[in-house]
Amino acid sequence: MTHIAVIGAGITGITTAYALARRGYDVSVFDRNRYAAMETSFANGGQLSASNAEVWTRWGTIFKGLKWMLKSDAPLLVNPRPSWHKLSWMAEFMGNIPHYEAHTIETTRLAIAARQHLLDFAAEVGVDFDCEQRGILHVYKKQSEFDHARRVNTLLAKAGLDRREVSADEVQRLEPALKTDTLGGFYTESDFTGDIHRYTRALSDGCARMGVTFHYKADVSDIHHTGTGIRIDWHSGDGDQQQHFDGIVVCAGVGSRAIAAKLGDRVNIYPVKGYSITVNLDDGASQAAAPWVSLLDDEAKIVTSRLGRKRFRIAGTAEFNGYNLDIRDDRIRPLRDWCETFFPDVSTEHCVPWAGLRPMLPSMMPKVGPGAKPGVYYNTGHGHLGWTLSAATAQATADFVDVARMKNAA
């Protein structure tokens, strides 16, 4: 049996392990944390959103970033301190602007395909992840943002997504809890939400039942291509260990860049920090006042999801500030203020702040497929759409491994 190592136990690593295990591969997963989904897959916005598949590679993003550079609570914040990594990433980002339309269409198609895979995985394992299939509603208060959304909609439609424009009255009918005026919005009935952490943990338990081996609290010190496979050296509570594998899939989020360099590949991922708050709906009034339909405020770059009766997740912002994971109050405050503006009857007295680093490539497209050396594969760099795309890219990764195995057997 072919033995594959998966580096990373976030949503992409666990879905990859599951996709490989259900095809009969012997799989070992490595992660430096004690459990699955403890970093970027811990408390994201919760949206499984083909409707949010527009890539950021356009001049409007550049101009907004420059305008907001000195505004600490801006939706997009860039630390002006230069580094070669940041400068090279941004140069490549601008080089991808001509591919904006093609990449948006391709990402949307991938997001649509991912939905059924993710639900199938959940059904097979018996995962309860606070799934709410009530659609996603984009809302607009600024005409220029609404006009841009109409242009984006033509690209989403080319990919096969049904996202319909709705009036301000329809916005209110779709989500009666909303307490602010809008110009209108776009509604995608087929999108849905869920708790990424609960999903990933439950799927990892399903993987374990299928025979997947997990090495948690494993500090991987070296990854070496031997010519006939991969040798991984790691340290854990059992001391220094070493094992040989037939192949490796790198799903290590923002750590993928350093691992790729060891394997002879360049994967120019930059960590883009995002924030969230989980509002605990401790009283009946807050539970009644919080929305059930998932929202996306395009101007503020804020998304929401209802995670069962007693939790309301609000997430957003993008911060280019290296590998820093500090939770800054001036970045959390806009999320809390947004809640109090849109849903003033929801108590924000008890809310849990969080920050995570999105692994983002300059093209805004994930790196999925083989590396330069045989037996090396990547499923990483999903940016803000890891939850949305993971099940489809996991299946694609397993396809690549299948093709290589059949070629080797021929």
Short mmCIF file of N, CA, C and O in Angstrom, two decimals, residues 42-47 139 178 193-195 274-281 286 289-297 300-307 310-318 327 331-356 358:
data_model
loop_
_atom_site.label_atom_id
_atom_site.label_comp_id
_atom_site.label_asym_id
_atom_site.label_seq_id
_atom_site.Cartn_x
_atom_site.Cartn_y
_atom_site.Cartn_z
N PHE A 42 -9.48 27.49 12.77
CA PHE A 42 -10.10 27.46 14.09
C PHE A 42 -11.38 28.29 14.17
O PHE A 42 -12.41 27.83 14.66
N ALA A 43 -11.35 29.54 13.70
CA ALA A 43 -12.51 30.43 13.91
C ALA A 43 -12.68 31.41 12.77
O ALA A 43 -12.74 32.62 12.97
N ASN A 44 -12.77 30.87 11.54
CA ASN A 44 -12.93 31.76 10.39
C ASN A 44 -14.39 32.21 10.29
O ASN A 44 -15.20 31.95 11.17
N GLY A 45 -14.72 32.89 9.18
CA GLY A 45 -16.06 33.46 9.04
C GLY A 45 -17.16 32.46 8.88
O GLY A 45 -18.35 32.80 9.03
N GLY A 46 -16.83 31.21 8.54
CA GLY A 46 -17.84 30.16 8.48
C GLY A 46 -18.54 30.02 7.15
O GLY A 46 -19.32 29.08 6.97
N GLN A 47 -18.30 30.92 6.20
CA GLN A 47 -19.03 30.88 4.94
C GLN A 47 -18.42 29.87 3.96
O GLN A 47 -17.21 29.83 3.78
N VAL A 139 -24.76 42.61 1.04
CA VAL A 139 -25.52 43.85 1.22
C VAL A 139 -24.63 45.05 0.89
O VAL A 139 -23.41 45.01 1.09
N LEU A 178 -32.04 42.44 10.29
CA LEU A 178 -31.16 43.54 9.87
C LEU A 178 -31.77 44.88 10.24
O LEU A 178 -32.93 45.17 9.89
N THR A 193 -23.29 27.90 5.39
CA THR A 193 -22.29 28.20 6.42
C THR A 193 -22.14 27.00 7.36
O THR A 193 -22.97 26.09 7.38
N GLY A 194 -21.07 27.04 8.15
CA GLY A 194 -20.84 26.00 9.14
C GLY A 194 -19.60 26.30 9.96
O GLY A 194 -18.83 27.21 9.65
N ASP A 195 -19.41 25.53 10.99
CA ASP A 195 -18.28 25.70 11.91
C ASP A 195 -17.10 24.88 11.39
O ASP A 195 -17.11 23.64 11.47
N GLY A 274 -6.38 37.62 9.23
CA GLY A 274 -7.80 37.96 9.34
C GLY A 274 -8.22 37.84 10.80
O GLY A 274 -7.58 37.14 11.60
N TYR A 275 -9.28 38.53 11.16
CA TYR A 275 -9.78 38.55 12.53
C TYR A 275 -11.23 38.08 12.58
O TYR A 275 -11.96 38.19 11.59
N SER A 276 -11.63 37.58 13.74
CA SER A 276 -13.04 37.29 13.95
C SER A 276 -13.39 37.51 15.41
O SER A 276 -12.52 37.54 16.28
N ILE A 277 -14.69 37.68 15.64
CA ILE A 277 -15.23 37.61 16.99
C ILE A 277 -16.37 36.60 16.97
O ILE A 277 -17.12 36.52 15.99
N THR A 278 -16.45 35.80 18.03
CA THR A 278 -17.59 34.90 18.20
C THR A 278 -18.43 35.48 19.32
O THR A 278 -18.00 35.52 20.48
N VAL A 279 -19.61 35.98 18.96
CA VAL A 279 -20.49 36.61 19.94
C VAL A 279 -21.33 35.51 20.59
O VAL A 279 -22.05 34.78 19.91
N ASN A 280 -21.19 35.39 21.91
CA ASN A 280 -21.98 34.42 22.65
C ASN A 280 -23.36 35.00 22.93
O ASN A 280 -23.49 36.03 23.61
N LEU A 281 -24.37 34.35 22.37
CA LEU A 281 -25.75 34.83 22.50
C LEU A 281 -26.35 34.22 23.76
O LEU A 281 -27.05 33.21 23.73
N SER A 286 -30.85 38.51 22.55
CA SER A 286 -29.76 38.46 21.57
C SER A 286 -29.97 37.33 20.56
O SER A 286 -29.70 37.48 19.37
N ALA A 289 -32.40 38.51 18.10
CA ALA A 289 -31.96 39.67 17.30
C ALA A 289 -30.85 39.35 16.32
O ALA A 289 -30.57 40.14 15.41
N ALA A 290 -30.17 38.21 16.49
CA ALA A 290 -29.06 37.84 15.60
C ALA A 290 -29.61 37.20 14.32
O ALA A 290 -30.60 36.48 14.36
N PRO A 291 -28.94 37.43 13.19
CA PRO A 291 -29.44 36.89 11.92
C PRO A 291 -29.17 35.40 11.77
O PRO A 291 -28.22 34.88 12.35
N TRP A 292 -30.00 34.75 10.98
CA TRP A 292 -29.76 33.35 10.60
C TRP A 292 -29.21 33.26 9.19
O TRP A 292 -28.43 32.36 8.89
N VAL A 293 -29.58 34.19 8.33
CA VAL A 293 -29.01 34.23 6.98
C VAL A 293 -27.60 34.81 7.08
O VAL A 293 -27.37 35.80 7.77
N SER A 294 -26.66 34.19 6.38
CA SER A 294 -25.27 34.67 6.39
C SER A 294 -25.16 35.94 5.56
O SER A 294 -25.72 36.03 4.45
N LEU A 295 -24.42 36.91 6.09
CA LEU A 295 -24.28 38.21 5.41
C LEU A 295 -22.84 38.45 4.98
O LEU A 295 -21.90 37.93 5.59
N LEU A 296 -22.68 39.26 3.95
CA LEU A 296 -21.37 39.74 3.53
C LEU A 296 -21.50 41.22 3.18
O LEU A 296 -22.26 41.57 2.27
N ASP A 297 -20.81 42.05 3.93
CA ASP A 297 -20.77 43.49 3.67
C ASP A 297 -19.51 43.76 2.86
O ASP A 297 -18.40 43.78 3.39
N ALA A 300 -17.20 46.91 3.92
CA ALA A 300 -16.44 46.72 5.16
C ALA A 300 -15.60 45.45 5.13
O ALA A 300 -14.76 45.24 6.00
N LYS A 301 -15.85 44.56 4.12
CA LYS A 301 -15.17 43.26 4.02
C LYS A 301 -15.40 42.43 5.29
O LYS A 301 -14.48 41.86 5.88
N ILE A 302 -16.68 42.36 5.68
CA ILE A 302 -17.08 41.63 6.87
C ILE A 302 -18.09 40.57 6.49
O ILE A 302 -19.00 40.82 5.69
N VAL A 303 -17.92 39.36 7.07
CA VAL A 303 -18.85 38.26 6.82
C VAL A 303 -19.40 37.77 8.16
O VAL A 303 -18.78 37.96 9.21
N THR A 304 -20.58 37.13 8.10
CA THR A 304 -21.17 36.60 9.32
C THR A 304 -21.68 35.18 9.10
O THR A 304 -21.97 34.78 7.97
N SER A 305 -21.79 34.44 10.19
CA SER A 305 -22.45 33.14 10.14
C SER A 305 -23.06 32.86 11.51
O SER A 305 -22.50 33.23 12.54
N ARG A 306 -24.20 32.22 11.49
CA ARG A 306 -24.87 31.81 12.72
C ARG A 306 -24.48 30.37 12.99
O ARG A 306 -24.76 29.46 12.19
N LEU A 307 -23.83 30.14 14.11
CA LEU A 307 -23.34 28.81 14.46
C LEU A 307 -24.21 28.25 15.57
O LEU A 307 -23.87 28.30 16.76
N LYS A 310 -26.76 29.67 19.85
CA LYS A 310 -26.11 30.51 20.86
C LYS A 310 -24.79 31.14 20.43
O LYS A 310 -24.10 31.72 21.27
N ARG A 311 -24.43 31.04 19.14
CA ARG A 311 -23.18 31.67 18.70
C ARG A 311 -23.39 32.41 17.38
O ARG A 311 -24.09 31.93 16.49
N PHE A 312 -22.75 33.58 17.27
CA PHE A 312 -22.82 34.40 16.08
C PHE A 312 -21.40 34.83 15.73
O PHE A 312 -20.73 35.50 16.50
N ARG A 313 -20.89 34.38 14.59
CA ARG A 313 -19.52 34.66 14.16
C ARG A 313 -19.50 35.87 13.22
O ARG A 313 -20.28 35.94 12.26
N ILE A 314 -18.58 36.81 13.47
CA ILE A 314 -18.36 37.98 12.60
C ILE A 314 -16.87 38.03 12.30
O ILE A 314 -16.05 38.00 13.22
N ALA A 315 -16.52 38.06 11.03
CA ALA A 315 -15.10 37.99 10.65
C ALA A 315 -14.82 38.91 9.49
O ALA A 315 -15.72 39.31 8.74
N GLY A 316 -13.53 39.23 9.34
CA GLY A 316 -13.16 40.06 8.20
C GLY A 316 -11.81 40.72 8.38
O GLY A 316 -11.03 40.35 9.26
N THR A 317 -11.56 41.68 7.56
CA THR A 317 -10.34 42.48 7.44
C THR A 317 -9.19 41.65 6.89
O THR A 317 -9.18 40.42 6.99
N ALA A 318 -8.25 42.32 6.31
CA ALA A 318 -7.03 41.70 5.80
C ALA A 318 -5.85 42.55 6.22
O ALA A 318 -5.86 43.77 6.03
N ILE A 327 -3.48 39.81 18.52
CA ILE A 327 -4.87 40.23 18.36
C ILE A 327 -4.96 41.69 18.80
O ILE A 327 -4.85 42.00 19.99
N ARG A 331 -8.24 46.38 15.52
CA ARG A 331 -8.74 45.58 14.41
C ARG A 331 -10.00 44.80 14.81
O ARG A 331 -10.83 44.48 13.97
N ILE A 332 -10.13 44.51 16.10
CA ILE A 332 -11.32 43.81 16.60
C ILE A 332 -12.49 44.77 16.76
O ILE A 332 -13.65 44.43 16.50
N ARG A 333 -12.18 46.01 17.18
CA ARG A 333 -13.24 46.98 17.46
C ARG A 333 -14.19 47.20 16.27
O ARG A 333 -15.43 47.27 16.47
N PRO A 334 -13.68 47.31 15.02
CA PRO A 334 -14.61 47.50 13.90
C PRO A 334 -15.61 46.35 13.73
O PRO A 334 -16.74 46.57 13.27
N LEU A 335 -15.21 45.13 14.08
CA LEU A 335 -16.14 44.00 13.99
C LEU A 335 -17.25 44.14 15.03
O LEU A 335 -18.44 43.90 14.73
N ARG A 336 -16.87 44.55 16.22
CA ARG A 336 -17.86 44.76 17.29
C ARG A 336 -18.79 45.93 16.95
O ARG A 336 -20.01 45.84 17.12
N ASP A 337 -18.19 47.03 16.44
CA ASP A 337 -19.00 48.20 16.06
C ASP A 337 -19.97 47.86 14.94
O ASP A 337 -21.11 48.34 14.92
N TRP A 338 -19.50 47.04 13.99
CA TRP A 338 -20.36 46.64 12.87
C TRP A 338 -21.57 45.89 13.40
O TRP A 338 -22.71 46.12 12.97
N CYS A 339 -21.35 44.97 14.32
CA CYS A 339 -22.45 44.22 14.92
C CYS A 339 -23.45 45.16 15.58
O CYS A 339 -24.67 45.02 15.41
N GLU A 340 -22.95 46.14 16.32
CA GLU A 340 -23.82 47.04 17.06
C GLU A 340 -24.59 47.99 16.14
O GLU A 340 -25.65 48.50 16.50
N THR A 341 -24.06 48.22 14.91
CA THR A 341 -24.75 49.05 13.92
C THR A 341 -25.81 48.25 13.18
O THR A 341 -26.96 48.70 13.02
N PHE A 342 -25.46 47.05 12.74
CA PHE A 342 -26.37 46.25 11.92
C PHE A 342 -27.39 45.48 12.78
O PHE A 342 -28.51 45.23 12.35
N PHE A 343 -26.98 45.11 14.00
CA PHE A 343 -27.84 44.32 14.89
C PHE A 343 -27.74 44.88 16.31
O PHE A 343 -27.15 44.26 17.20
N PRO A 344 -28.31 46.06 16.54
CA PRO A 344 -28.10 46.77 17.81
C PRO A 344 -28.68 46.05 19.03
O PRO A 344 -28.26 46.34 20.16
N ASP A 345 -29.61 45.12 18.83
CA ASP A 345 -30.20 44.43 19.97
C ASP A 345 -29.42 43.17 20.37
O ASP A 345 -29.82 42.46 21.31
N VAL A 346 -28.32 42.89 19.66
CA VAL A 346 -27.45 41.77 20.04
C VAL A 346 -26.43 42.27 21.06
O VAL A 346 -25.71 43.24 20.81
N SER A 347 -26.37 41.66 22.19
CA SER A 347 -25.39 42.04 23.21
C SER A 347 -24.00 41.55 22.80
O SER A 347 -23.81 40.38 22.48
N THR A 348 -23.03 42.48 22.80
CA THR A 348 -21.64 42.12 22.50
C THR A 348 -20.79 42.07 23.78
O THR A 348 -19.57 42.16 23.72
N GLU A 349 -21.46 41.93 24.90
CA GLU A 349 -20.74 41.90 26.18
C GLU A 349 -19.78 40.71 26.24
O GLU A 349 -18.67 40.83 26.75
N HIS A 350 -20.21 39.57 25.71
CA HIS A 350 -19.39 38.36 25.77
C HIS A 350 -19.06 37.91 24.35
O HIS A 350 -19.88 37.25 23.71
N CYS A 351 -17.91 38.34 23.88
CA CYS A 351 -17.47 37.90 22.55
C CYS A 351 -15.99 37.52 22.61
O CYS A 351 -15.21 38.12 23.34
N VAL A 352 -15.64 36.50 21.84
CA VAL A 352 -14.29 35.93 21.88
C VAL A 352 -13.54 36.37 20.63
O VAL A 352 -13.93 36.02 19.51
N PRO A 353 -12.44 37.13 20.77
CA PRO A 353 -11.66 37.57 19.60
C PRO A 353 -10.68 36.50 19.15
O PRO A 353 -10.24 35.66 19.94
N TRP A 354 -10.33 36.54 17.88
CA TRP A 354 -9.40 35.54 17.32
C TRP A 354 -8.73 36.16 16.09
O TRP A 354 -9.28 37.05 15.43
N ALA A 355 -7.53 35.66 15.79
CA ALA A 355 -6.82 36.06 14.57
C ALA A 355 -6.15 34.84 13.96
O ALA A 355 -5.66 33.96 14.68
N GLY A 356 -6.13 34.77 12.64
CA GLY A 356 -5.47 33.68 11.93
C GLY A 356 -4.80 34.19 10.68
O GLY A 356 -5.12 35.27 10.16
N ARG A 358 -4.10 33.74 6.83
CA ARG A 358 -4.53 33.10 5.60
C ARG A 358 -3.32 32.88 4.69
O ARG A 358 -2.56 33.82 4.42
#
